XYZ file of C-alpha atoms in Angstrom:
319
model
C 0.177 -10.959 25.762
C -2.212 -10.844 22.783
C -1.345 -12.760 19.840
C -3.147 -11.644 16.273
C -2.797 -12.631 12.855
C -4.033 -10.253 10.492
C -5.044 -11.293 6.683
C -4.403 -8.744 4.054
C -3.095 -10.471 1.035
C -2.945 -7.664 -1.506
C -2.736 -5.108 -3.437
C -0.007 -2.714 -2.666
C -2.116 0.141 -1.751
C -4.512 -2.006 0.453
C -1.460 -3.561 2.508
C -0.138 0.138 3.121
C -3.577 1.336 3.981
C -3.880 -1.487 6.712
C -0.682 -0.117 8.508
C -2.311 2.719 10.627
C -4.648 -0.193 12.192
C -1.600 -2.070 13.134
C -0.189 1.111 14.890
C -3.544 1.564 16.585
C -3.438 -2.136 17.829
C 0.383 -2.053 18.991
C -0.426 1.226 21.258
C -3.643 -0.044 22.544
C -2.436 -3.766 23.394
C 0.934 -3.930 25.399
C 2.828 -6.659 24.369
C 1.266 -7.474 20.898
C 2.677 -10.215 18.849
C 1.209 -9.452 15.538
C 1.726 -11.807 12.609
C 0.501 -10.801 8.532
C -0.544 -12.897 5.889
C 0.470 -11.171 2.591
C 0.894 -12.170 -0.989
C 4.598 -12.873 -1.856
C 5.370 -9.884 -3.857
C 4.348 -7.401 -1.042
C 5.765 -9.364 1.768
C 8.409 -6.476 2.315
C 5.802 -4.077 3.287
C 4.445 -5.659 6.573
C 8.194 -6.024 7.409
C 8.610 -2.364 7.391
C 6.563 -2.072 10.364
C 8.290 -2.418 13.668
C 4.882 -3.945 15.201
C 4.685 -6.921 12.770
C 6.638 -10.059 14.291
C 6.211 -12.193 11.440
C 5.266 -12.090 7.988
C 3.702 -15.312 6.448
C 3.954 -14.970 2.571
C 1.629 -17.030 0.211
C 1.796 -17.072 -3.510
C -1.846 -17.524 -4.643
C -1.540 -15.780 -7.752
C 1.251 -17.803 -8.760
C 0.048 -21.179 -7.484
C -3.108 -20.445 -9.446
C -1.045 -20.977 -12.725
C 0.456 -24.158 -11.740
C -2.080 -25.880 -9.138
C -0.703 -29.445 -9.279
C 2.949 -28.839 -9.774
C 5.105 -30.183 -7.032
C 6.774 -26.691 -6.216
C 3.293 -25.535 -5.636
C 2.157 -28.184 -3.093
C 5.445 -27.927 -1.419
C 5.165 -24.023 -0.939
C 1.509 -24.397 -0.248
C 2.321 -26.803 2.545
C 4.965 -24.702 4.102
C 2.511 -21.684 4.118
C -0.125 -24.044 5.740
C 2.537 -25.078 8.524
C 3.180 -21.635 9.510
C 0.051 -20.522 9.593
C -1.131 -23.403 12.064
C 2.415 -23.400 14.031
C 0.775 -21.390 17.100
C -2.523 -20.427 18.373
C -4.103 -16.982 17.842
C -6.282 -15.176 20.077
C -7.811 -13.433 17.126
C -7.399 -13.933 13.409
C -8.480 -10.456 11.916
C -9.497 -10.806 8.237
C -9.311 -7.149 7.099
C -9.832 -8.123 3.409
C -13.222 -9.524 3.253
C -12.861 -12.042 0.450
C -13.223 -15.608 -0.188
C -9.306 -15.742 -0.858
C -8.454 -14.084 2.393
C -10.964 -16.410 4.371
C -9.217 -19.344 2.686
C -5.964 -18.591 4.575
C -7.840 -17.407 7.623
C -9.305 -20.723 7.985
C -6.155 -22.360 8.083
C -4.861 -20.535 11.040
C -5.428 -21.637 14.536
C -7.940 -19.450 16.160
C -11.279 -17.596 16.099
C -11.683 -15.383 13.066
C -13.246 -11.812 13.067
C -14.153 -9.868 9.999
C -16.394 -7.416 8.243
C -20.364 -8.761 8.554
C -22.565 -9.581 5.496
C -23.229 -6.256 4.470
C -19.660 -4.805 4.950
C -17.713 -7.307 3.366
C -16.554 -7.225 -0.338
C -17.756 -10.513 -0.707
C -20.908 -11.459 1.415
C -20.110 -15.275 1.621
C -16.476 -14.424 3.415
C -18.585 -13.348 6.423
C -19.973 -16.894 7.205
C -16.645 -18.044 7.943
C -16.146 -15.475 10.769
C -16.819 -16.096 14.504
C -17.063 -12.460 15.137
C -18.257 -9.848 12.240
C -18.789 -6.287 12.528
C -20.526 -3.497 10.304
C -18.036 -1.175 8.575
C -19.569 1.654 6.601
C -18.397 1.641 3.001
C -18.807 5.356 2.584
C -15.337 6.133 4.112
C -12.094 5.762 3.218
C -10.511 2.089 3.140
C -8.013 3.298 5.899
C -10.712 4.157 8.392
C -12.645 1.015 7.517
C -9.766 -1.041 8.422
C -8.963 0.955 11.633
C -12.465 0.935 12.840
C -12.819 -2.890 11.980
C -9.629 -3.541 14.060
C -11.046 -1.275 16.810
C -14.334 -3.015 16.958
C -12.817 -6.503 17.240
C -10.332 -5.705 19.617
C -12.302 -3.490 21.787
C -9.953 -0.350 22.121
C -10.848 3.324 21.295
C -9.870 4.574 18.020
C -7.173 7.525 18.104
C -8.053 10.404 16.171
C -4.552 10.629 14.354
C -3.629 8.298 11.451
C -0.027 7.021 12.124
C 1.491 4.281 9.722
C 4.411 3.935 12.116
C 6.876 3.242 9.551
C 10.420 4.208 10.103
C 12.758 4.979 7.252
C 14.138 1.608 6.012
C 17.992 1.646 6.595
C 18.787 1.168 2.705
C 21.341 3.131 0.696
C 20.755 4.672 -2.714
C 23.997 5.006 -4.122
C 22.860 5.614 -7.721
C 20.792 8.865 -6.573
C 22.374 12.191 -7.361
C 23.558 14.141 -4.276
C 20.933 17.006 -4.498
C 17.379 17.717 -3.367
C 14.757 15.855 -5.324
C 11.371 15.346 -5.695
C 9.749 11.765 -7.124
C 7.200 11.548 -9.785
C 5.272 8.409 -10.009
C 4.089 8.147 -13.610
C 2.983 4.499 -13.691
C 0.059 3.041 -12.857
C -1.745 -0.349 -13.402
C -4.487 1.173 -16.059
C -4.211 3.335 -18.771
C -7.032 5.286 -18.108
C -5.055 6.423 -14.808
C -2.300 7.623 -16.663
C -1.527 11.638 -16.554
C -0.431 12.673 -20.086
C 3.345 12.706 -20.714
C 3.283 16.606 -21.697
C 2.055 17.636 -18.283
C 4.774 15.216 -16.756
C 7.567 17.246 -18.472
C 5.781 20.594 -17.766
C 5.464 19.879 -14.129
C 9.216 18.372 -13.906
C 10.595 21.525 -15.672
C 9.156 23.722 -13.091
C 10.859 21.683 -10.571
C 13.920 21.793 -12.438
C 13.836 25.586 -12.507
C 13.696 25.507 -8.778
C 16.655 23.467 -8.422
C 14.995 20.330 -7.723
C 16.063 16.997 -9.608
C 13.281 14.551 -10.538
C 13.481 10.894 -10.024
C 11.025 8.763 -12.016
C 10.660 5.020 -10.538
C 9.343 2.376 -12.693
C 8.155 -1.430 -12.522
C 7.590 -2.858 -16.041
C 9.401 -2.589 -18.817
C 6.923 -0.132 -20.817
C 7.233 1.761 -17.514
C 10.542 2.152 -17.603
C 10.742 3.414 -21.180
C 8.150 6.152 -20.210
C 10.458 6.940 -16.986
C 13.635 7.187 -19.464
C 11.454 9.203 -22.005
C 10.231 11.502 -19.609
C 13.658 12.072 -17.700
C 15.380 12.880 -21.306
C 12.815 15.422 -21.718
C 12.988 16.901 -18.157
C 16.148 18.996 -17.280
C 18.439 16.990 -14.849
C 15.929 14.237 -14.165
C 16.822 10.395 -13.838
C 15.150 7.264 -14.224
C 15.686 5.165 -11.143
C 17.104 1.736 -11.639
C 14.768 -1.187 -10.534
C 14.143 -1.336 -7.055
C 12.832 -3.489 -4.268
C 10.026 -2.124 -2.041
C 12.161 -1.070 0.770
C 14.229 0.552 -1.405
C 11.448 2.562 -3.025
C 10.398 3.502 0.549
C 13.678 4.935 1.265
C 13.592 7.080 -1.906
C 10.236 8.478 -1.197
C 11.125 9.234 2.621
C 13.802 11.483 1.571
C 12.055 13.437 -1.378
C 10.988 17.131 -0.741
C 7.508 16.059 -2.350
C 6.151 13.198 -4.584
C 3.593 13.493 -7.072
C 2.033 10.414 -8.496
C -0.831 8.811 -10.098
C -3.365 6.444 -8.598
C -0.679 3.934 -7.807
C 0.501 1.918 -4.518
C 3.902 3.820 -4.253
C 1.905 7.019 -3.753
C 0.304 5.423 -0.783
C 3.754 4.257 0.335
C 4.837 7.905 0.319
C 2.151 8.888 2.417
C 3.084 5.908 4.767
C 6.565 7.519 5.131
C 5.171 10.816 6.023
C 6.671 12.708 2.929
C 4.302 15.413 1.512
C 2.639 13.633 -1.484
C -0.180 14.782 -4.141
C -2.043 12.194 -5.927
C -3.048 12.933 -9.344
C -6.855 11.006 -10.179
C -8.223 10.789 -13.351
C -10.425 7.577 -13.680
C -11.053 6.385 -9.904
C -12.514 7.774 -6.733
C -9.926 9.522 -4.310
C -12.821 9.745 -1.607
C -12.307 6.053 -0.782
C -8.936 5.249 -2.116
C -7.081 8.376 -2.096
C -4.277 9.163 -0.310
C -4.833 9.914 3.476
C -2.247 10.748 6.363
C -2.129 13.184 9.270
C 0.792 14.608 7.211
C 0.423 16.379 3.976
C -1.455 14.170 1.707
C -3.553 15.937 -1.004
C -5.647 14.154 -3.679
C -6.259 16.313 -6.980
C -8.847 15.716 -9.802
C -11.359 12.950 -9.806
C -12.999 9.977 -11.872
C -13.613 11.460 -15.060
C -11.858 14.892 -14.668
C -8.099 15.423 -15.247
C -6.301 17.993 -13.238
C -4.053 20.755 -15.127
C -0.518 21.057 -14.595
C -1.382 24.452 -12.689
C -3.534 22.725 -9.918
C -1.202 19.988 -9.575
C 2.025 22.614 -9.072
C -0.141 24.616 -6.600
C -0.729 21.400 -4.438
C 2.638 20.101 -4.566
C 4.508 23.371 -3.889
C 2.019 24.234 -0.959
C 3.320 21.198 1.123
C 6.682 20.795 -0.182
C 9.800 20.345 2.258
C 12.056 23.168 2.549
């Protein structure tokens, strides 16, 4: 029975993009026991995958703000104890950073990861007992899948399968009618699609009898969601949701349209038709990717118009 520890701390999209590799491992290695080290704010994501036995949360982002506090040391000691609690046949660092190596080295077992030319931080590769070349000119999902297949010596399946069931979460606030999800919030202002475009797109959905639901994360994002919902007939701004509730919302949507954000990747992971709108980043390596309907529109420096996004969304929308 192989015992594997995967290290992928953040971000939301990158954690989700590692899940097809977990599905590959589970199918290739009968009896797999797989644990996952992840930043505390994303710990509910690995828990969605049925092949993940234990999630070990760490709080590096928060610990850095108070490195000498008693709480930090208690939490750090608890995380270290969890990492050292059992031996692993392999510790797989798919992040390739010094911070991910920091936690990989705490665990009990040999470490594998990308080689010096493939790791995001070349120094990280010196901590690995086994390292493998991973070509950068490919999607992040494929990089992780190929690294995992090389490290664990199994053939890479053709199909990308995130392996996530719909979470058993109820959404009593959701209006009882077919809906689409509009993901208008992103981490950088230059990735935002203009509000008039969202209103025009949402109005088209409303004319088809589909409600638009707009999730948000921060206070400014909530203000935008409420502003847009007020301008789109029949739309509603969602309440603040945990990630498992967001996954359930996305799973049941007719289609999801979103900017370059982790929730767009989560929609792809839930096998929901998704259209990702790109304005200031490269979809070739970091766009949505799935064996189900997942389309990237636009690219770095070129904002797509409403018609292009509408055509992409209606082409893949569930009936």
